[in-house]
Coordinates of C-alpha atoms and ligand atoms in Angstrom, one line a residue:
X88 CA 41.7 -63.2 80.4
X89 CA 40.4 -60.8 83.0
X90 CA 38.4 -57.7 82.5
X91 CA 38.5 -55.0 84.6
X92 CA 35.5 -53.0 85.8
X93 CA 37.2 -50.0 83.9
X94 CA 37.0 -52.5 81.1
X95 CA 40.6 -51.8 80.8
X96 CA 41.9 -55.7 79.4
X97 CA 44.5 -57.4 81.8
X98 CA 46.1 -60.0 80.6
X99 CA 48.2 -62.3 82.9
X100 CA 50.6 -65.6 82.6
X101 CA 49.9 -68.5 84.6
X102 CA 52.2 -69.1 87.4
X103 CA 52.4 -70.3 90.9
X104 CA 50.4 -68.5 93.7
X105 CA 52.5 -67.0 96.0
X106 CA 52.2 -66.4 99.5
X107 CA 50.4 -63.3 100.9
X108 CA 51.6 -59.8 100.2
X109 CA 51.7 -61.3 96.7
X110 CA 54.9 -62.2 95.5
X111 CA 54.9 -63.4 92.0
X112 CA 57.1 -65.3 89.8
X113 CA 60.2 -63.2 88.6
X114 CA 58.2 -63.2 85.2
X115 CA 54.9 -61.9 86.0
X116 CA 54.5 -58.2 86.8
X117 CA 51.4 -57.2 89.8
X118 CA 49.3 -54.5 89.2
X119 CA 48.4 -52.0 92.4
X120 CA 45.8 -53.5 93.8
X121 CA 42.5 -51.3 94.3
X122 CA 39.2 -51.2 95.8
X123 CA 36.4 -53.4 94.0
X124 CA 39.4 -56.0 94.0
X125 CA 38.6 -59.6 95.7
X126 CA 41.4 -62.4 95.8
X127 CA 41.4 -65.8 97.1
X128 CA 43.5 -67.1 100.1
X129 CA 44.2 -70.6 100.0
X130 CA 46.4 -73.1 102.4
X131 CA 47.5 -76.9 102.4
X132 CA 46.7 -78.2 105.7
X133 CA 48.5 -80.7 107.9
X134 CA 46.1 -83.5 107.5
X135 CA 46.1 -83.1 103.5
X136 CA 43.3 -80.8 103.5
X137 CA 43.1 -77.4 101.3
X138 CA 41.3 -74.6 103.1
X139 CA 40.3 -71.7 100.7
X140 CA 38.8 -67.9 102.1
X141 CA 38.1 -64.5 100.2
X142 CA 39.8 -61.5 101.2
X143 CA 38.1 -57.7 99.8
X144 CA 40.5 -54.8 99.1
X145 CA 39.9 -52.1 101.9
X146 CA 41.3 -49.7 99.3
X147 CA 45.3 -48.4 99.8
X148 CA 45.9 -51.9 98.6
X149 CA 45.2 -52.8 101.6
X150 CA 43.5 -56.2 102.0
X151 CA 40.6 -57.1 104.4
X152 CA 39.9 -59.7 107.3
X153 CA 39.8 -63.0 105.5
X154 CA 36.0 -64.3 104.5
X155 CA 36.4 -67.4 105.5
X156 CA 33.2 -69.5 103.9
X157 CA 31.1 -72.7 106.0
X158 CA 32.2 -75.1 103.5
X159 CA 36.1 -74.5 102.7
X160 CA 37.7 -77.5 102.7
X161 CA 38.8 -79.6 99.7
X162 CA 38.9 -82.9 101.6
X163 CA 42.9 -84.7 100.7
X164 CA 41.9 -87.5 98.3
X165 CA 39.7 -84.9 96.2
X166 CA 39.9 -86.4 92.7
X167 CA 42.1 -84.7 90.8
X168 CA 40.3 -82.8 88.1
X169 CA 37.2 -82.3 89.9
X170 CA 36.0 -79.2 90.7
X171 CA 34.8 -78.2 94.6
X172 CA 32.9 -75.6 95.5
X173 CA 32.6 -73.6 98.7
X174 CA 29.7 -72.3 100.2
X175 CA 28.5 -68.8 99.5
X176 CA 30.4 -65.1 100.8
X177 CA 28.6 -61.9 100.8
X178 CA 31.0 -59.4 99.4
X179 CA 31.1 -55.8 98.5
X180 CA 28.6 -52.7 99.5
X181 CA 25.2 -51.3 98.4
X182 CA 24.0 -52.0 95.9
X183 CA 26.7 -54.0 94.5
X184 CA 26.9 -56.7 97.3
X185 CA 26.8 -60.5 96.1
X186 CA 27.7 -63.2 97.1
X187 CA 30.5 -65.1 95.8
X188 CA 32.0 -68.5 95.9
X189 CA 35.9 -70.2 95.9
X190 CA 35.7 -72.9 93.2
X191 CA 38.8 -75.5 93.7
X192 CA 40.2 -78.4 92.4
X193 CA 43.2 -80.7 92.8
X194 CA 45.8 -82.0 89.8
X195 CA 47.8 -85.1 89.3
X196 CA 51.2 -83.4 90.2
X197 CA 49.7 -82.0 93.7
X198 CA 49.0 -78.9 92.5
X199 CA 45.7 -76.7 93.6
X200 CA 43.9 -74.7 91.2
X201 CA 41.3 -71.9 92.4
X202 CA 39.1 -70.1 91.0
X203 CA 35.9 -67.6 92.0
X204 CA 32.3 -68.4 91.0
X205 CA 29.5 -66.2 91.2
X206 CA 25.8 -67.2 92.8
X207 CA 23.1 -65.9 90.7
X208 CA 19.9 -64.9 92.3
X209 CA 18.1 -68.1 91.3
X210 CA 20.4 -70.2 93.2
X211 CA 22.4 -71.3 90.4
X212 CA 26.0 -70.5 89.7
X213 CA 28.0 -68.8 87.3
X214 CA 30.9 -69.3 85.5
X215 CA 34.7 -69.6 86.9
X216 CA 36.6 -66.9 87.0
X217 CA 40.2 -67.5 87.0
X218 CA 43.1 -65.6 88.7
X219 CA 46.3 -65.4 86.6
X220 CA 48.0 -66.9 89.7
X221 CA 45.8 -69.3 90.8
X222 CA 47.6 -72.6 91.4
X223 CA 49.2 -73.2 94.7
X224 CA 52.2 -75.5 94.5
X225 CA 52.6 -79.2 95.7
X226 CA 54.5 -79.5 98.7
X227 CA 53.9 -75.7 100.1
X228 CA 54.0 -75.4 103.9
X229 CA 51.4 -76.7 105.2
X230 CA 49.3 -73.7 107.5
X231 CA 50.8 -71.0 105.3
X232 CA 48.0 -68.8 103.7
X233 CA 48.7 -67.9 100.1
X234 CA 47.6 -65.3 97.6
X235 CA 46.3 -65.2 93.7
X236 CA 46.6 -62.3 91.9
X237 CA 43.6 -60.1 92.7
X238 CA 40.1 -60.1 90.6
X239 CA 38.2 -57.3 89.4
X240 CA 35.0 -58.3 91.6
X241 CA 32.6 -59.3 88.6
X242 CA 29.4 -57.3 87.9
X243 CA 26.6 -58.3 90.3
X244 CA 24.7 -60.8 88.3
X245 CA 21.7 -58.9 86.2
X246 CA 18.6 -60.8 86.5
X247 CA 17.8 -63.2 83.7
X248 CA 16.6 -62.1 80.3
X249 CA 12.8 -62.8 80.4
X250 CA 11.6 -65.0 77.3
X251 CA 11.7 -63.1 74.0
X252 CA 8.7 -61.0 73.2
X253 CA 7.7 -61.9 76.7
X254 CA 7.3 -58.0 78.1
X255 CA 9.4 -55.3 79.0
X256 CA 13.1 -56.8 79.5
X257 CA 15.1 -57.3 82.7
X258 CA 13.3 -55.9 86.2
X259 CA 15.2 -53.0 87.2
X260 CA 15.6 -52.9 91.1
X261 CA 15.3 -55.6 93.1
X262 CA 11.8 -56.4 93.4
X263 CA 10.8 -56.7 97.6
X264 CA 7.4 -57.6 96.0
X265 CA 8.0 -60.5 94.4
X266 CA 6.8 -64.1 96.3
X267 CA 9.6 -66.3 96.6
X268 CA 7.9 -69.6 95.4
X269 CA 4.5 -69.8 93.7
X270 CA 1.9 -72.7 93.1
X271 CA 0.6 -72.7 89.8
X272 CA -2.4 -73.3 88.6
X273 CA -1.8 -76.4 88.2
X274 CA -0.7 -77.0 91.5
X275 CA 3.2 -77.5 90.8
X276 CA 5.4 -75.6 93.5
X277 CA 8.1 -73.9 92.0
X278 CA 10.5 -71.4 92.3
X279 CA 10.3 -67.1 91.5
X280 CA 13.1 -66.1 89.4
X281 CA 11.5 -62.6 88.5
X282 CA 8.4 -61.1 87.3
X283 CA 7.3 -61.3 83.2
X284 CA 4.9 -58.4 82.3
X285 CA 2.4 -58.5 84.8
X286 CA 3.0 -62.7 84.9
X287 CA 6.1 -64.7 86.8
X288 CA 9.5 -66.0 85.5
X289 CA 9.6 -69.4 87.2
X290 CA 12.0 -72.0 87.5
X291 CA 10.3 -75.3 86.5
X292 CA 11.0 -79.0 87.4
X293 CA 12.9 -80.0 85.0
X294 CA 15.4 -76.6 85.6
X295 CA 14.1 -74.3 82.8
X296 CA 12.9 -71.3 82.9
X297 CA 8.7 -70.6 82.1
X298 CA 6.6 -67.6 82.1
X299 CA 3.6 -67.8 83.9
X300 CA 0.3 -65.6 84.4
X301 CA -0.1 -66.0 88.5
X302 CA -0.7 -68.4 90.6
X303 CA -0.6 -68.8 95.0
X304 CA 2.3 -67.7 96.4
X305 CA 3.9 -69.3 98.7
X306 CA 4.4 -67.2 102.2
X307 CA 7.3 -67.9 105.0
X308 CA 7.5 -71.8 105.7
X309 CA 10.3 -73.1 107.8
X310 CA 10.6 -76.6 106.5
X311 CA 10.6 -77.9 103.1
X312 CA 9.6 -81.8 102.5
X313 CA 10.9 -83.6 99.6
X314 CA 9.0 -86.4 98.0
X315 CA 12.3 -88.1 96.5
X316 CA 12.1 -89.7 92.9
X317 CA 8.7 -89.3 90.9
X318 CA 7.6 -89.0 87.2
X319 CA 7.6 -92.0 84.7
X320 CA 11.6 -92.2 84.5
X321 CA 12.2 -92.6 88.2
X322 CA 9.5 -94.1 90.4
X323 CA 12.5 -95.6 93.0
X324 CA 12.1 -99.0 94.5
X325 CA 9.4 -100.9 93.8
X326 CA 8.1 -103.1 96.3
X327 CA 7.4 -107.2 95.7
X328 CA 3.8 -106.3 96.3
X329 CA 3.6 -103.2 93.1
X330 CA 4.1 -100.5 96.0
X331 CA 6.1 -97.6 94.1
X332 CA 8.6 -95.6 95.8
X333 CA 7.6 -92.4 94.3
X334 CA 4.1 -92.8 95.1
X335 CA 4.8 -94.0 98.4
X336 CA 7.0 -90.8 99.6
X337 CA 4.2 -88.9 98.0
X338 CA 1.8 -90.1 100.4
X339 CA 4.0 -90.1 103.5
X340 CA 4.9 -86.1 102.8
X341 CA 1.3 -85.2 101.8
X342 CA 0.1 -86.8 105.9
X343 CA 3.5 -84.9 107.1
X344 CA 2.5 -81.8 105.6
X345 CA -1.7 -82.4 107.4
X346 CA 0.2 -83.0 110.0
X347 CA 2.1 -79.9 110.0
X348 CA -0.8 -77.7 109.5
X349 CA -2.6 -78.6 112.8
X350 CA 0.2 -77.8 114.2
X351 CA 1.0 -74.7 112.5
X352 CA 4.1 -75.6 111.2
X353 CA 4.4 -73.4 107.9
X354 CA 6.0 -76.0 105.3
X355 CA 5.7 -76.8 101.2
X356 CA 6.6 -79.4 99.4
X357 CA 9.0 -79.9 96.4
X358 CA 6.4 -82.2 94.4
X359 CA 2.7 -82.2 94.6
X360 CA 2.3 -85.0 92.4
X361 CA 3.9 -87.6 90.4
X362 CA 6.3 -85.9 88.2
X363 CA 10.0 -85.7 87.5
X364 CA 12.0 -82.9 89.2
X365 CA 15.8 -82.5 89.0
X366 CA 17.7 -82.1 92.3
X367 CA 19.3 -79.1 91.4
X368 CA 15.4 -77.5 91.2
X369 CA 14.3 -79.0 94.6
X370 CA 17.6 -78.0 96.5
X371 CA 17.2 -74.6 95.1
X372 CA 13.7 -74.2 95.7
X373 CA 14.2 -75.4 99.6
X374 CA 17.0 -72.4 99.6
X375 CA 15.2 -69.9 97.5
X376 CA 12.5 -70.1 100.7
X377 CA 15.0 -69.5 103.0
X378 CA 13.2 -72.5 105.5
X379 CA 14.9 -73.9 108.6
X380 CA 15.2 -77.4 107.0
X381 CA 14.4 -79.4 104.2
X382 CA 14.1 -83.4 104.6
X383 CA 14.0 -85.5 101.8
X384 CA 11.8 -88.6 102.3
X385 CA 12.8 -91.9 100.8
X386 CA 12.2 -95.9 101.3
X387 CA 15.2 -98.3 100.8
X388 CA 16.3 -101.2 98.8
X389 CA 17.9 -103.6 98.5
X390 CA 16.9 -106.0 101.7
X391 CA 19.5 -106.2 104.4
X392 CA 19.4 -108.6 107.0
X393 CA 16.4 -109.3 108.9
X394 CA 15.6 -108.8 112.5
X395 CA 13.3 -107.7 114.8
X396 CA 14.0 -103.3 115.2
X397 CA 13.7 -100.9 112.3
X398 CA 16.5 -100.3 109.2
X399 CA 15.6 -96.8 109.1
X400 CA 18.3 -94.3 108.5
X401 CA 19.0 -90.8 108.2
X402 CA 21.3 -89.1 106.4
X403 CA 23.1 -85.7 107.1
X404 CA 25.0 -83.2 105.6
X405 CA 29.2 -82.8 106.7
X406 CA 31.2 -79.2 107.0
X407 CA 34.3 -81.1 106.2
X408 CA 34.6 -85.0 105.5
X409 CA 35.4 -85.0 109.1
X410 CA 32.8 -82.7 110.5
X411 CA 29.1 -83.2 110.5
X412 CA 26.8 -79.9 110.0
X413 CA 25.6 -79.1 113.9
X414 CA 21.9 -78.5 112.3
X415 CA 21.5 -81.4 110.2
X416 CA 22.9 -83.7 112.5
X417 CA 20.0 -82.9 115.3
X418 CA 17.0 -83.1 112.7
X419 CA 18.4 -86.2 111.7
X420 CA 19.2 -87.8 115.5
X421 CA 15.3 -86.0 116.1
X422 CA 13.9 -88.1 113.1
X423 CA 15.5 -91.0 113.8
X424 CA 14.9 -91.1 117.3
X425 CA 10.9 -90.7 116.5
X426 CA 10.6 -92.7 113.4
X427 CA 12.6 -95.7 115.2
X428 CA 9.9 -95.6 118.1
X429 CA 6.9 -94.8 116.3
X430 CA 7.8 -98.1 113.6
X431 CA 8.8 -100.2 116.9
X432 CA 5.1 -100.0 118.1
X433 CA 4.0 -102.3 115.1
X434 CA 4.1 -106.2 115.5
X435 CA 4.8 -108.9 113.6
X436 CA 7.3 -107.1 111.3
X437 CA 10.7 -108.8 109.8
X438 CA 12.7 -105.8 109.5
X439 CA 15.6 -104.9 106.9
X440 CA 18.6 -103.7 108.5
X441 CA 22.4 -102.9 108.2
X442 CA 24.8 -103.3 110.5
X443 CA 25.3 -99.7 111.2
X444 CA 22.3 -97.9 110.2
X445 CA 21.4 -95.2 112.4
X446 CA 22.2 -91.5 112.0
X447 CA 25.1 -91.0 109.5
X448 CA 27.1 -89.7 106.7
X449 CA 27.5 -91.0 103.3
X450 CA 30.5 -89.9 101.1
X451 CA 32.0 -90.2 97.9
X452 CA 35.4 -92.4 97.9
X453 CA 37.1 -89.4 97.3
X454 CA 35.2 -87.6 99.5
X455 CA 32.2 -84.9 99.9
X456 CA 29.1 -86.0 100.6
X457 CA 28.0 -88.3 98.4
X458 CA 23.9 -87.7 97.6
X459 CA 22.9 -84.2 96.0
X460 CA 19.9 -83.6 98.4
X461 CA 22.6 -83.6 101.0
X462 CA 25.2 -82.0 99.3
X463 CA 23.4 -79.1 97.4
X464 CA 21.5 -77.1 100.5
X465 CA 22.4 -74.3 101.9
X466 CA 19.9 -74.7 104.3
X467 CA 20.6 -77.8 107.0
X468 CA 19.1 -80.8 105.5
X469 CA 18.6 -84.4 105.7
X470 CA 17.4 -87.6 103.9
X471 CA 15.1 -90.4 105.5
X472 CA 15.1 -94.0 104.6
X473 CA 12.3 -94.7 106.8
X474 CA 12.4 -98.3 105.7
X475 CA 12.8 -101.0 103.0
X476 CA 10.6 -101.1 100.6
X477 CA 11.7 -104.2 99.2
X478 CA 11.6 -106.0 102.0
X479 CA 8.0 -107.7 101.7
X480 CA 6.9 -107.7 105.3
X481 CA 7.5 -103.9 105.5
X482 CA 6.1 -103.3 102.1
X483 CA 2.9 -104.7 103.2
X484 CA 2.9 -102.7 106.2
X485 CA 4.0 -99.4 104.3
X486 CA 0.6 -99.6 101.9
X487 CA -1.7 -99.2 105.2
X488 CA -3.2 -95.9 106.1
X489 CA -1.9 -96.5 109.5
X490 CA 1.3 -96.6 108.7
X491 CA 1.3 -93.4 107.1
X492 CA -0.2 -91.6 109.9
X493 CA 2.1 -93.0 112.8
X494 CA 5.0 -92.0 110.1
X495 CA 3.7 -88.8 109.4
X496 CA 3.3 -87.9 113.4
X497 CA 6.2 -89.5 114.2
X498 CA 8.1 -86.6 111.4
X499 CA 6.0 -83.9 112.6
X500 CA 7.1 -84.5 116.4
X501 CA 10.6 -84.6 115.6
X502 CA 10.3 -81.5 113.4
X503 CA 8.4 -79.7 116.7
X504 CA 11.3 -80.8 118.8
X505 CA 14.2 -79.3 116.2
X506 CA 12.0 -75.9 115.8
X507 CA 11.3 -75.8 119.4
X508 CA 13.8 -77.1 121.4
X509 CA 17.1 -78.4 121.9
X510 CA 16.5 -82.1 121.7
X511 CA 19.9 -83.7 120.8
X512 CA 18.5 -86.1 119.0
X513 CA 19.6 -89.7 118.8
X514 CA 21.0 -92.6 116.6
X515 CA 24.7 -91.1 115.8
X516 CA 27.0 -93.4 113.6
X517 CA 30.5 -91.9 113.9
X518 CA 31.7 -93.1 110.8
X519 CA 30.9 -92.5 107.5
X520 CA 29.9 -94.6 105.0
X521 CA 32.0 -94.5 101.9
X522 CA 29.2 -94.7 98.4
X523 CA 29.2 -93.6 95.1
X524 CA 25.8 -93.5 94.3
X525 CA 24.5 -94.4 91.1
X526 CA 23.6 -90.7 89.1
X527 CA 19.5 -89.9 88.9
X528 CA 18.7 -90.3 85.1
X529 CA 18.7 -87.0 83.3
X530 CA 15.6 -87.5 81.4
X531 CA 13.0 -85.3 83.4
X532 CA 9.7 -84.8 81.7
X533 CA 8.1 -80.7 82.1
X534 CA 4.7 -81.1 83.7
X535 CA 1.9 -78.4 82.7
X536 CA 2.5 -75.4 85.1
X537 CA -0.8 -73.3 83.5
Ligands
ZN138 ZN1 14.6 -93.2 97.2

């Protein structure tokens, strides 16, 4: 059930998507197509692949160049059911421009359902909208672009409803003022979703939304470091020797971040402390930024084989299953080249290692990359395994001081070389490795923001 901008009610049957110029099942009837109008392209590809794009009405029912998103591929062995998502399209005009998103998933019988999903301004998505012909049959031609019916382009989003009795309602315009992440008084970094009275609407850890009075904003930074895990339901590894993970990446991004401010490097960090934050939240704050990178910083377990050169290993974020993202790709090789030779430099060290670590991709079975730090960015990003945890000759060695500084320089030089020049970068692993990681427990815990 569709509603039109006129608020005229539409309603359509479901049928198969037809190919473009629109040609619908003998049963269904096509309204004229008119400006304001959106539909979604979609194709099978050769190699089992679905490609999905956006196409505008140009008014005349005429239809536009096709929008063709970074992300747009719904890899072959998709599971069925599942819902994909593509990256984000800016569509429309002044003031009404948004951006927009193809939604698609596969079914048992081959079919392709699609669907359009709007981006909110706080980084989270809306709900599906769904074309009345929006599946695209099994067995189509493959390279043959097809059309759904067309979409009334949904309102652009209003801002969220402030707390009750929280102030005057929704901001009007589009507010140039207002900081794009704060630190509270407390100290917690956290996103801006609007302004409360003369206080802050603010995304908090744990993915609510809170009302505060003021705090620091936080100005232009062009990377964003993520402390992974933290808070009393998800310290990480633990090493044999107490060493928690959380803690420990804690301590490495605090040096990284020092490290970063001699040199100038603008950056913030997703966790200032030892508290539970959802990776939806730290994605989303990284993006909300708008910074060159974010890296997420971890330590590994369980022990691989030991041997004499580092088991650190980066991973980085994929257009397609068979495509890695250009910009992730070189601040991992940069990291990894860096971290490797910094950690090399100490002696005496058993190191963990796997067979192919190095610079690579991990993916579900079914495809799409498999960790949500990875997955969830807009902005190129990467996750570091600097090294095992577990392993008790490098736990030792990760509770020195020195440790942490030659980690933290060895981050900040590869950050310098990804900012500043065009370093390729080391390390590559062609293929990826197949993991369904376990999911991060949902309980998160707020922390006091005021
Ligand atoms: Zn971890």
């Amino acid at each position: 059930m569709l509603r039109q901008r006129s608020g005229r009610r539409r309603v359509w049957a479901v049928a198969l998507i037809a190919v473009t110029g629109v040609i619908a099942a003998p049963a269904v009837t096509v309204a004229q197509a008119t400006p304001e109008q959106v539909r979604i392209q979609a194709r099978h590809l050769e190699d089992g692949r679905f490609e999905v794009a956006l196409q505008q009405n140009t008014g005349d029912d005429q239809w536009g160049e096709r929008l063709l998103p970074e992300h747009r591929f719904v890899p072959a062995q998709a599971r069925a059911g599942r819902w994909l998502v593509s990256s984000p399209v800016t569509v429309g005009t002044e003031p009404g421009v948004q951006e927009l998103r193809v939604a698609a998933r596969r079914h048992t019988d081959g079919r392709v359902e699609v669907a359009l999903q709007q981006q909110r301004t706080d980084g989270t998505r809306g709900d599906r909208i769904l074309p009345a012909l929006r599946f695209v049959p099994a067995g189509t031609a493959s390279g043959r672009w097809l059309a759904s019916s067309p979409l009334a382009e949904p309102e652009p989003p209003a801002e969220p409803e402030p707390p009750a009795g929280t102030g005057n309602g929704p901001p009007r315009e589009i507010d140039r003022d207002l900081p794009l992440g704060l630190i509270t008084p407390t100290g917690i970094p956290v996103a801006v979703i609007g302004r409360a009275g003369s206080g802050y609407l603010v995304r908090t850890p744990c993915g609510n939304t809170a009302q505060i009075a003021g705090g620091d904003p936080i100005g232009e930074v062009r990377v964003v470091l993520d402390p992974g895990h933290g808070g009393r339901f998800e310290v990480g590894a633990v090493g044999p020797n107490g060493l928690a993970e959380d803690v420990l990446n804690l301590t490495l991004s605090r040096a990284i971040l020092a490290e970063l401010a001699r040199r100038d490097i603008p950056a913030a960090t997703t966790r200032t402390a030892d508290y539970g934050s959802l990776l939806s939240v730290r994605s989303a704050f990284a993006d909300a930024l708008g910074a060159d990178a974010l890296i997420s910083i971890h330590h590994n377990a369980p022990t691989s084989r030991l041997g004499d050169s580092p088991g650190t290993e980066v991973y980085v974020q994929s257009t397609d299953d068979e495509t890695p993202r250009a910009a992730s790709e070189r601040l991992g090789g940069l990291l990894y080249e860096e971290i490797t030779a910094a950690l090399a430099t100490f002696e005496g060290i058993s190191w963990s290692r796997l067979a192919n670590a190095g610079v690579l991709r991990v993916l579900f079975p079914e495809g799409g990359d498999a960790y949500g730090m990875i997955r969830r960015p807009e902005i190129p990003a990467v996750l570091v395994e600097y090294g095992y945890l577990s392993n008790p000759s490098e736990a030792e060695l990760f509770a020195t001081d020195e440790y942490i500084s030659v980690a933290a320089v060895a981050t900040a030089d590869a950050i310098e070389a990804y900012l500043g020049t065009d370093r390729p970068g080391t390390g590559f692993v062609e293929r990826p490795r197949r993991f369904d990681p376990a999911r991060a427990p949902s309980r998160c815990e707020e922390i006091r923001l005021e």
